[in-house]
């Protein structure tokens, strides 16, 4: 097989990508899906198990009501229909970290189906259709020891931890996603990132991609430009960061394009994502008709959520992110372009937090998208990682409002905050940034400016008050910028009688 990969531009010149995203969310319930075992992350291996989640003969599962509630909330937040009646199903396959030899899942009767959601990329909104969101349980975790890669290949032995076996999972599956080809990878990333925000707002999961409580499998296929026939897809498993989702989709597009262009066929298979090298490698072949011998779970009663319960849960949903954006834009009086800058700059939540502390939306936007965005850009950090929060921005702005700082000095305070020099008060003290509000010091500087610029004074006296600007400049310079320009103008005007 060819190892050659196309450049992304070349790939997209000949082929249109089609994606399908499967996201697994571990719920944050206190107990497991079908037993009372705790779900804490990081407990010593095999200390959170019981006969039910170990699949011992005769053990009987019971559905976790809170997990069903979370599933319904997720379904509603994704604009899904909620099943009147649905069942669990056994998905039969052997895997050493799955003690029951089947996974209790849902098959043709998911709890939520036919939904949609939206993501924003570069200011454009893209609609994503949701096929279904179903309930299932997580597997245990295998650790392969003694090899170089941590994979089973080359390992001397394997360990298995069943603490995770039976933790409630929701699998959210999109319908096929077709967006402008150049946006595909970014849309995939934006979708997972949007889901994370949504799940966080619903308070149903920790959504920690690094701990595996949010995992994404990315299905990608290509079709020749203009064709309406779907190509063969690959499924890249367990991509574990937003950035990796974008990179993995891009890589698969470039790889499949090279395969197809050389007359080859894309193999329908799962693929592994390699974070370090940025490539995917072949996993196992997987046909559409994988025979899992699904059948309805005989040990569990069907789930039939009453319409009253569903409506009760709908009423508890937080505002949808897109609705919220529209509302905030109106409240803040921002133009479309201003709002787009805030959203794309990753500053939305920071501006919200700053405005909540009494700062005007315009001032909050000015600092976050100006001084702080520049600092973040320089250090290659996200805005939220700068170590400066809404509270600091509000504190500095308050000092500007009371005339203790001007914008120029405030920028220096932010510089100090980013560099970890302490609180705004400490930085002002250490860097000597306070504005001189003492009238006598200002009047002395004004006298010096008048004495040094007789020609300017003459101009003003001969009926050209605008010339006084040069004197204000001289005073500001004398004060090394640490004067309130409006105050200087006021005092100067009084002195010159204008
Ligand atoms: P599987 O059992 O293989 O995981 P699922 O139904 O759970 O199948 O998910 C398949 C995902 O792949 C869905 O998101 C679906 O929209 C998507 N998909 C199906 N066919 C294609 C294709 N030809 N190209 C890209 N994505 C596809
Ligand atoms: Mg699947
Ligand atoms: Zn258990």
CSV table of C-alpha atoms in Angstrom, one decimal, residues 45-480:
chain,number,residue,atom,x,y,z
A,45,UNK,CA,-7.8,-1.0,40.1
A,46,UNK,CA,-10.7,-3.3,40.6
A,47,UNK,CA,-11.9,-1.7,43.9
A,48,UNK,CA,-15.2,-0.4,42.3
A,49,UNK,CA,-16.8,-3.6,41.1
A,50,UNK,CA,-19.6,-6.0,42.1
A,51,UNK,CA,-21.2,-9.2,40.7
A,52,UNK,CA,-23.4,-7.1,38.4
A,53,UNK,CA,-20.6,-5.1,36.6
A,54,UNK,CA,-18.3,-8.2,36.7
A,55,UNK,CA,-21.0,-10.2,34.9
A,56,UNK,CA,-21.1,-13.0,37.5
A,57,UNK,CA,-23.8,-15.6,36.9
A,58,UNK,CA,-27.2,-14.8,38.5
A,59,UNK,CA,-26.5,-11.1,39.1
A,60,UNK,CA,-29.3,-8.8,38.0
A,61,UNK,CA,-28.9,-5.3,36.6
A,62,UNK,CA,-31.2,-2.3,37.5
A,63,UNK,CA,-31.3,0.9,35.4
A,64,UNK,CA,-29.8,4.0,37.0
A,65,UNK,CA,-32.6,6.6,36.9
A,66,UNK,CA,-30.3,9.5,37.0
A,67,UNK,CA,-28.5,8.2,33.9
A,68,UNK,CA,-31.8,8.0,32.0
A,69,UNK,CA,-32.5,11.6,33.2
A,70,UNK,CA,-29.2,12.8,31.8
A,71,UNK,CA,-29.7,10.9,28.5
A,72,UNK,CA,-33.1,12.7,28.1
A,73,UNK,CA,-31.5,16.1,28.9
A,74,UNK,CA,-28.8,15.5,26.3
A,75,UNK,CA,-31.4,14.4,23.8
A,76,UNK,CA,-33.5,17.4,24.4
A,77,UNK,CA,-30.6,19.8,24.2
A,78,UNK,CA,-29.8,18.3,20.8
A,79,UNK,CA,-33.4,18.9,19.6
A,80,UNK,CA,-34.1,15.2,19.5
A,81,UNK,CA,-37.4,13.3,19.8
A,82,UNK,CA,-37.5,11.3,23.1
A,83,UNK,CA,-38.7,7.7,22.8
A,84,UNK,CA,-42.0,6.9,24.4
A,85,UNK,CA,-40.8,3.4,25.0
A,86,UNK,CA,-37.4,1.9,24.4
A,87,UNK,CA,-35.3,-1.1,25.4
A,88,UNK,CA,-31.8,-2.0,26.1
A,89,UNK,CA,-30.1,-4.6,23.8
A,90,UNK,CA,-27.2,-7.0,24.2
A,91,UNK,CA,-24.3,-6.3,21.8
A,92,UNK,CA,-22.4,-9.6,21.8
A,93,UNK,CA,-18.7,-9.6,21.3
A,94,UNK,CA,-15.7,-10.8,23.2
A,95,UNK,CA,-13.2,-8.4,24.6
A,96,UNK,CA,-11.0,-9.1,27.7
A,97,UNK,CA,-11.9,-5.8,29.4
A,98,UNK,CA,-15.7,-6.5,28.9
A,99,UNK,CA,-16.4,-9.1,31.7
A,100,UNK,CA,-20.0,-9.9,30.6
A,101,UNK,CA,-19.0,-10.8,27.0
A,102,UNK,CA,-21.7,-8.5,25.9
A,103,UNK,CA,-22.2,-4.8,26.2
A,104,UNK,CA,-25.6,-3.6,27.4
A,105,UNK,CA,-26.4,-0.9,24.9
A,106,UNK,CA,-29.3,0.2,22.7
A,107,UNK,CA,-29.8,-0.9,19.2
A,108,UNK,CA,-32.8,0.0,17.0
A,109,UNK,CA,-34.6,1.7,19.9
A,110,UNK,CA,-32.4,4.6,21.1
A,111,UNK,CA,-33.8,6.9,23.9
A,112,UNK,CA,-33.2,10.0,21.7
A,113,UNK,CA,-33.3,10.4,17.9
A,114,UNK,CA,-33.7,12.8,14.9
A,115,UNK,CA,-32.2,15.9,16.4
A,116,UNK,CA,-30.0,18.7,15.2
A,117,UNK,CA,-27.6,21.3,16.5
A,118,UNK,CA,-25.4,24.1,15.1
A,119,UNK,CA,-21.8,25.0,15.2
A,120,UNK,CA,-20.1,28.3,14.2
A,121,UNK,CA,-16.9,28.3,12.2
A,122,UNK,CA,-15.3,31.6,11.0
A,123,UNK,CA,-18.6,33.4,11.7
A,124,UNK,CA,-20.7,30.9,9.6
A,125,UNK,CA,-23.3,28.7,11.2
A,126,UNK,CA,-23.4,25.0,10.1
A,127,UNK,CA,-26.3,22.7,11.0
A,128,UNK,CA,-25.5,19.2,12.1
A,129,UNK,CA,-28.1,16.5,12.0
A,130,UNK,CA,-28.1,14.1,14.9
A,131,UNK,CA,-29.1,10.6,14.1
A,132,UNK,CA,-29.5,9.3,17.7
A,133,UNK,CA,-28.2,9.5,21.3
A,134,UNK,CA,-28.4,6.1,23.0
A,135,UNK,CA,-27.5,4.7,26.5
A,136,UNK,CA,-24.9,2.1,27.0
A,137,UNK,CA,-22.1,1.2,29.5
A,138,UNK,CA,-18.4,1.6,29.4
A,139,UNK,CA,-15.9,-1.3,29.2
A,140,UNK,CA,-13.0,-1.9,31.6
A,141,UNK,CA,-9.5,-0.8,30.8
A,142,UNK,CA,-6.6,-3.0,29.6
A,143,UNK,CA,-3.0,-2.0,30.2
A,144,UNK,CA,-0.4,-3.7,28.1
A,145,UNK,CA,2.9,-3.9,30.0
A,146,UNK,CA,6.5,-4.6,29.0
A,147,UNK,CA,6.4,-3.3,25.4
A,148,UNK,CA,7.6,0.0,24.0
A,149,UNK,CA,4.3,1.4,22.7
A,150,UNK,CA,1.8,0.5,25.3
A,151,UNK,CA,-0.1,-1.5,22.7
A,152,UNK,CA,-0.6,-5.2,23.0
A,153,UNK,CA,1.9,-5.9,20.3
A,154,UNK,CA,5.3,-6.6,21.9
A,155,UNK,CA,3.9,-6.5,25.5
A,156,UNK,CA,4.9,-9.2,28.0
A,157,UNK,CA,1.6,-9.2,29.8
A,158,UNK,CA,-1.7,-7.3,30.2
A,159,UNK,CA,-3.5,-6.0,33.2
A,160,UNK,CA,-7.2,-5.3,33.3
A,161,UNK,CA,-9.1,-2.9,35.6
A,162,UNK,CA,-12.9,-3.3,35.7
A,163,UNK,CA,-13.6,-0.1,37.7
A,164,UNK,CA,-14.7,1.6,34.5
A,165,UNK,CA,-16.9,-1.4,33.4
A,166,UNK,CA,-20.5,-0.4,33.7
A,167,UNK,CA,-20.0,3.4,33.9
A,168,UNK,CA,-23.0,5.1,32.1
A,169,UNK,CA,-22.2,6.2,28.6
A,170,UNK,CA,-24.2,8.1,26.1
A,171,UNK,CA,-23.2,7.7,22.5
A,172,UNK,CA,-24.2,10.6,20.3
A,173,UNK,CA,-24.1,9.9,16.5
A,174,UNK,CA,-24.4,12.4,13.8
A,175,UNK,CA,-25.9,11.8,10.4
A,176,UNK,CA,-23.4,12.3,7.6
A,177,UNK,CA,-22.0,15.8,7.6
A,178,UNK,CA,-21.3,17.6,4.3
A,179,UNK,CA,-20.1,21.2,4.6
A,180,UNK,CA,-17.9,23.3,2.3
A,181,UNK,CA,-14.9,21.0,1.9
A,182,UNK,CA,-12.3,23.5,3.2
A,183,UNK,CA,-14.3,23.8,6.4
A,184,UNK,CA,-14.9,20.1,7.1
A,185,UNK,CA,-12.1,19.5,9.6
A,186,UNK,CA,-12.8,22.8,11.5
A,187,UNK,CA,-16.5,21.9,11.6
A,188,UNK,CA,-15.6,18.6,13.2
A,189,UNK,CA,-13.5,20.3,15.8
A,190,UNK,CA,-16.1,22.9,16.5
A,191,UNK,CA,-18.8,20.3,16.9
A,192,UNK,CA,-16.9,18.4,19.6
A,193,UNK,CA,-16.0,21.6,21.3
A,194,UNK,CA,-19.6,22.8,21.2
A,195,UNK,CA,-20.8,19.4,22.6
A,196,UNK,CA,-18.3,19.8,25.4
A,197,UNK,CA,-19.8,23.3,26.3
A,198,UNK,CA,-23.3,22.0,26.0
A,199,UNK,CA,-22.7,18.9,28.2
A,200,UNK,CA,-20.9,21.1,30.8
A,201,UNK,CA,-23.9,23.5,30.8
A,202,UNK,CA,-26.2,20.5,31.3
A,203,UNK,CA,-24.0,19.3,34.2
A,204,UNK,CA,-24.2,15.7,33.0
A,205,UNK,CA,-20.5,14.9,32.6
A,206,UNK,CA,-17.0,16.0,33.5
A,207,UNK,CA,-16.3,16.1,29.8
A,208,UNK,CA,-12.6,15.6,30.3
A,209,UNK,CA,-11.1,14.5,27.0
A,210,UNK,CA,-7.8,13.9,28.7
A,211,UNK,CA,-9.4,11.5,31.1
A,212,UNK,CA,-11.6,9.9,28.5
A,213,UNK,CA,-14.9,11.1,29.7
A,214,UNK,CA,-15.5,12.6,26.3
A,215,UNK,CA,-14.2,10.6,23.3
A,216,UNK,CA,-14.7,11.1,19.6
A,217,UNK,CA,-14.6,8.6,16.7
A,218,UNK,CA,-14.3,10.4,13.4
A,219,UNK,CA,-15.8,8.7,10.3
A,220,UNK,CA,-14.4,10.1,7.0
A,221,UNK,CA,-15.0,9.2,3.4
A,222,UNK,CA,-14.3,11.0,0.1
A,223,UNK,CA,-16.4,11.2,-3.0
A,224,UNK,CA,-15.2,12.6,-6.4
A,225,UNK,CA,-16.2,16.3,-6.7
A,226,UNK,CA,-19.8,16.6,-7.8
A,227,UNK,CA,-20.7,12.9,-7.1
A,228,UNK,CA,-23.7,12.1,-4.9
A,229,UNK,CA,-22.6,8.6,-4.1
A,230,UNK,CA,-21.0,8.1,-0.7
A,231,UNK,CA,-17.5,6.7,-0.6
A,232,UNK,CA,-16.2,4.0,1.7
A,233,UNK,CA,-15.5,5.4,5.2
A,234,UNK,CA,-12.9,4.8,7.8
A,235,UNK,CA,-13.5,5.3,11.5
A,236,UNK,CA,-10.6,6.8,13.4
A,237,UNK,CA,-11.1,5.9,17.1
A,238,UNK,CA,-10.7,7.7,20.3
A,239,UNK,CA,-9.3,11.0,19.2
A,240,UNK,CA,-8.7,12.8,22.5
A,241,UNK,CA,-8.5,16.5,22.0
A,242,UNK,CA,-10.3,19.1,19.9
A,243,UNK,CA,-7.2,19.9,17.9
A,244,UNK,CA,-6.6,16.2,17.3
A,245,UNK,CA,-10.2,15.8,15.8
A,246,UNK,CA,-9.3,18.5,13.3
A,247,UNK,CA,-5.9,17.0,12.5
A,248,UNK,CA,-7.2,13.4,12.3
A,249,UNK,CA,-10.0,14.4,9.8
A,250,UNK,CA,-7.5,16.4,7.7
A,251,UNK,CA,-5.0,13.5,7.7
A,252,UNK,CA,-7.7,11.0,6.6
A,253,UNK,CA,-8.7,13.3,3.8
A,254,UNK,CA,-5.2,13.6,2.5
A,255,UNK,CA,-4.5,9.8,2.9
A,256,UNK,CA,-7.7,8.7,1.2
A,257,UNK,CA,-7.2,11.1,-1.6
A,258,UNK,CA,-3.8,9.6,-2.3
A,259,UNK,CA,-5.3,6.0,-2.2
A,260,UNK,CA,-8.2,6.9,-4.6
A,261,UNK,CA,-6.1,9.0,-7.0
A,262,UNK,CA,-3.7,6.1,-7.5
A,263,UNK,CA,-6.6,3.8,-8.4
A,264,UNK,CA,-6.8,2.1,-5.0
A,265,UNK,CA,-9.8,1.4,-2.8
A,266,UNK,CA,-10.3,2.8,0.7
A,267,UNK,CA,-10.7,-0.1,3.1
A,268,UNK,CA,-13.6,0.1,5.5
A,269,UNK,CA,-11.8,-0.2,8.8
A,270,UNK,CA,-11.2,1.4,12.2
A,271,UNK,CA,-8.0,3.4,12.4
A,272,UNK,CA,-5.8,4.5,15.3
A,273,UNK,CA,-4.8,8.1,15.7
A,274,UNK,CA,-1.2,8.9,16.6
A,275,UNK,CA,-0.9,12.2,18.4
A,276,UNK,CA,2.9,12.4,18.1
A,277,UNK,CA,3.2,11.8,14.4
A,278,UNK,CA,-0.1,13.2,13.4
A,279,UNK,CA,-1.1,10.1,11.3
A,280,UNK,CA,-3.6,7.3,11.5
A,281,UNK,CA,-2.8,3.6,11.0
A,282,UNK,CA,-4.9,0.7,10.2
A,283,UNK,CA,-6.9,-1.0,13.0
A,284,UNK,CA,-9.4,-3.8,12.3
A,285,UNK,CA,-11.5,-4.2,9.2
A,286,UNK,CA,-15.2,-3.5,10.0
A,287,UNK,CA,-18.0,-4.2,7.7
A,288,UNK,CA,-21.4,-2.5,8.0
A,289,UNK,CA,-23.0,-5.8,8.7
A,290,UNK,CA,-20.8,-6.6,11.8
A,291,UNK,CA,-22.6,-9.4,13.5
A,292,UNK,CA,-23.1,-8.5,17.1
A,293,UNK,CA,-26.1,-10.7,17.4
A,294,UNK,CA,-28.1,-7.9,19.1
A,295,UNK,CA,-31.2,-9.0,21.0
A,296,UNK,CA,-33.4,-7.2,23.5
A,297,UNK,CA,-31.9,-7.4,27.0
A,298,UNK,CA,-34.2,-9.8,28.9
A,299,UNK,CA,-33.0,-8.8,32.4
A,300,UNK,CA,-34.1,-5.1,32.2
A,301,UNK,CA,-37.5,-3.6,31.9
A,302,UNK,CA,-38.1,-1.2,29.0
A,303,UNK,CA,-37.6,2.5,29.6
A,304,UNK,CA,-40.8,4.5,29.1
A,305,UNK,CA,-40.3,8.1,30.2
A,306,UNK,CA,-43.6,9.8,30.8
A,307,UNK,CA,-44.3,13.0,28.7
A,308,UNK,CA,-44.7,14.9,32.0
A,309,UNK,CA,-41.1,14.0,33.0
A,310,UNK,CA,-39.7,14.8,29.6
A,311,UNK,CA,-41.4,18.3,29.8
A,312,UNK,CA,-40.2,18.8,33.3
A,313,UNK,CA,-36.6,18.1,32.1
A,314,UNK,CA,-37.1,20.3,29.1
A,315,UNK,CA,-37.9,23.2,31.4
A,316,UNK,CA,-34.6,22.8,33.3
A,317,UNK,CA,-32.5,23.1,30.1
A,318,UNK,CA,-30.0,26.0,30.0
A,319,UNK,CA,-30.4,28.4,27.1
A,320,UNK,CA,-29.1,26.9,23.9
A,321,UNK,CA,-25.7,28.4,23.0
A,322,UNK,CA,-26.9,29.9,19.7
A,323,UNK,CA,-29.9,31.5,21.3
A,324,UNK,CA,-27.7,32.8,24.0
A,325,UNK,CA,-25.3,34.4,21.5
A,326,UNK,CA,-28.1,36.2,19.8
A,327,UNK,CA,-29.4,37.5,23.2
A,328,UNK,CA,-26.0,38.6,24.4
A,329,UNK,CA,-25.3,40.4,21.1
A,330,UNK,CA,-28.5,42.4,21.5
A,331,UNK,CA,-27.9,43.1,25.2
A,332,UNK,CA,-24.4,44.3,24.4
A,333,UNK,CA,-25.3,46.3,21.3
A,334,UNK,CA,-22.5,44.7,19.3
A,335,UNK,CA,-22.5,44.5,15.5
A,336,UNK,CA,-22.4,41.1,13.8
A,337,UNK,CA,-18.7,41.7,13.2
A,338,UNK,CA,-18.0,42.7,16.8
A,339,UNK,CA,-19.8,39.6,18.1
A,340,UNK,CA,-18.0,37.3,15.6
A,341,UNK,CA,-14.6,38.7,16.8
A,342,UNK,CA,-15.6,38.0,20.4
A,343,UNK,CA,-16.7,34.4,19.6
A,344,UNK,CA,-13.9,33.6,17.3
A,345,UNK,CA,-11.4,35.1,19.6
A,346,UNK,CA,-12.5,32.7,22.3
A,347,UNK,CA,-13.5,35.6,24.5
A,348,UNK,CA,-17.3,35.0,24.9
A,349,UNK,CA,-17.3,33.6,28.4
A,350,UNK,CA,-14.6,36.0,29.5
A,351,UNK,CA,-16.6,39.0,28.3
A,352,UNK,CA,-19.7,37.6,29.9
A,353,UNK,CA,-17.9,37.3,33.2
A,354,UNK,CA,-16.4,40.8,33.0
A,355,UNK,CA,-19.7,42.4,32.1
A,356,UNK,CA,-21.3,40.6,35.1
A,357,UNK,CA,-18.8,42.4,37.3
A,358,UNK,CA,-20.1,45.8,36.1
A,359,UNK,CA,-17.8,46.6,33.2
A,360,UNK,CA,-19.4,48.0,30.1
A,361,UNK,CA,-19.5,45.4,27.2
A,362,UNK,CA,-17.4,47.8,25.0
A,363,UNK,CA,-14.7,48.1,27.6
A,364,UNK,CA,-14.7,44.4,28.4
A,365,UNK,CA,-14.3,43.6,24.6
A,366,UNK,CA,-11.6,46.2,24.2
A,367,UNK,CA,-9.3,44.6,26.9
A,368,UNK,CA,-10.0,41.0,26.0
A,369,UNK,CA,-9.6,41.4,22.2
A,370,UNK,CA,-6.9,44.1,22.5
A,371,UNK,CA,-4.2,44.0,25.1
A,372,UNK,CA,-4.9,40.5,26.4
A,373,UNK,CA,-5.5,38.8,23.0
A,374,UNK,CA,-2.1,40.2,21.9
A,375,UNK,CA,-0.4,38.8,25.0
A,376,UNK,CA,-2.0,35.4,24.4
A,377,UNK,CA,-1.0,35.4,20.8
A,378,UNK,CA,2.6,36.2,21.7
A,379,UNK,CA,2.9,33.4,24.2
A,380,UNK,CA,0.8,31.0,22.2
A,381,UNK,CA,-1.7,30.5,25.0
A,382,UNK,CA,-5.5,30.6,25.0
A,383,UNK,CA,-7.0,33.7,26.4
A,384,UNK,CA,-8.4,31.8,29.4
A,385,UNK,CA,-4.9,30.5,30.2
A,386,UNK,CA,-3.2,33.9,30.7
A,387,UNK,CA,-3.7,33.9,34.4
A,388,UNK,CA,-5.9,37.1,34.1
A,389,UNK,CA,-9.6,36.7,34.8
A,390,UNK,CA,-12.7,38.8,34.6
A,391,UNK,CA,-12.1,40.0,38.2
A,392,UNK,CA,-8.7,41.6,37.3
A,393,UNK,CA,-10.1,43.2,34.1
A,394,UNK,CA,-13.0,44.6,36.2
A,395,UNK,CA,-10.6,45.9,38.8
A,396,UNK,CA,-8.4,47.7,36.3
A,397,UNK,CA,-11.4,49.2,34.4
A,398,UNK,CA,-12.7,50.5,37.7
A,399,UNK,CA,-9.4,52.3,38.2
A,400,UNK,CA,-9.7,53.8,34.7
A,401,UNK,CA,-13.3,54.9,35.5
A,402,UNK,CA,-12.2,56.7,38.7
A,403,UNK,CA,-9.4,58.4,36.9
A,404,UNK,CA,-6.6,56.6,38.8
A,405,UNK,CA,-5.4,55.1,35.5
A,406,UNK,CA,-5.7,56.0,31.8
A,407,UNK,CA,-5.8,53.4,29.0
A,408,UNK,CA,-2.0,53.6,28.5
A,409,UNK,CA,-1.2,52.9,32.1
A,410,UNK,CA,-3.9,50.2,32.2
A,411,UNK,CA,-2.2,48.4,29.4
A,412,UNK,CA,1.0,48.4,31.5
A,413,UNK,CA,-1.0,46.9,34.4
A,414,UNK,CA,-2.2,44.1,32.1
A,415,UNK,CA,1.3,43.5,31.0
A,416,UNK,CA,2.3,43.1,34.7
A,417,UNK,CA,-0.7,40.8,35.3
A,418,UNK,CA,0.3,38.6,32.4
A,419,UNK,CA,3.9,38.5,33.6
A,420,UNK,CA,2.7,37.4,37.1
A,421,UNK,CA,3.8,40.5,38.9
A,422,UNK,CA,1.0,40.4,41.4
A,423,UNK,CA,-2.4,42.1,41.9
A,424,UNK,CA,-3.2,45.3,40.0
A,425,UNK,CA,-2.5,47.4,43.1
A,426,UNK,CA,0.9,45.7,43.6
A,427,UNK,CA,1.8,46.3,40.0
A,428,UNK,CA,0.7,50.0,40.1
A,429,UNK,CA,2.8,50.4,43.2
A,430,UNK,CA,5.9,48.5,41.9
A,431,UNK,CA,5.8,50.1,38.5
A,432,UNK,CA,4.8,53.5,39.7
A,433,UNK,CA,1.9,53.7,37.4
A,434,UNK,CA,-0.7,55.9,39.3
A,435,UNK,CA,-2.0,59.0,37.5
A,436,UNK,CA,-1.0,62.2,39.2
A,437,UNK,CA,-4.2,63.7,40.3
A,438,UNK,CA,-2.6,66.3,42.6
A,439,UNK,CA,-3.6,69.6,41.0
A,440,UNK,CA,-0.6,71.5,42.3
A,441,UNK,CA,1.8,69.0,40.5
A,442,UNK,CA,-0.2,69.4,37.3
A,443,UNK,CA,-0.3,73.2,37.7
A,444,UNK,CA,3.5,73.3,38.1
A,445,UNK,CA,3.9,71.2,34.9
A,446,UNK,CA,1.5,73.6,33.1
A,447,UNK,CA,3.5,76.5,34.2
A,448,UNK,CA,6.7,74.8,32.8
A,449,UNK,CA,4.9,74.1,29.5
A,450,UNK,CA,3.7,77.7,29.2
A,451,UNK,CA,7.2,79.1,30.0
A,452,UNK,CA,8.8,76.8,27.5
A,453,UNK,CA,6.4,77.4,24.6
A,454,UNK,CA,5.9,81.2,24.3
A,455,UNK,CA,5.0,81.0,20.6
A,456,UNK,CA,2.2,78.5,21.2
A,457,UNK,CA,0.8,80.7,24.0
A,458,UNK,CA,0.9,83.7,21.6
A,459,UNK,CA,-1.1,81.7,19.0
A,460,UNK,CA,-3.7,80.8,21.6
A,461,UNK,CA,-4.0,84.4,22.7
A,462,UNK,CA,-4.4,85.6,19.2
A,463,UNK,CA,-7.6,83.6,18.9
A,464,UNK,CA,-6.5,80.1,18.0
A,465,UNK,CA,-7.5,78.0,21.0
A,466,UNK,CA,-6.9,74.8,19.1
A,467,UNK,CA,-3.2,75.5,19.4
A,468,UNK,CA,-3.4,74.6,23.1
A,469,UNK,CA,-3.2,71.0,22.1
A,470,UNK,CA,0.5,71.3,21.8
A,471,UNK,CA,0.7,72.5,25.4
A,472,UNK,CA,-1.4,69.5,26.7
A,473,UNK,CA,1.1,67.3,24.8
A,474,UNK,CA,4.0,69.0,26.5
A,475,UNK,CA,2.4,68.6,30.0
A,476,UNK,CA,1.6,64.9,29.4
A,477,UNK,CA,5.2,64.4,28.3
A,478,UNK,CA,6.5,66.2,31.4
A,479,UNK,CA,4.3,64.0,33.5
A,480,UNK,CA,5.5,60.9,31.6
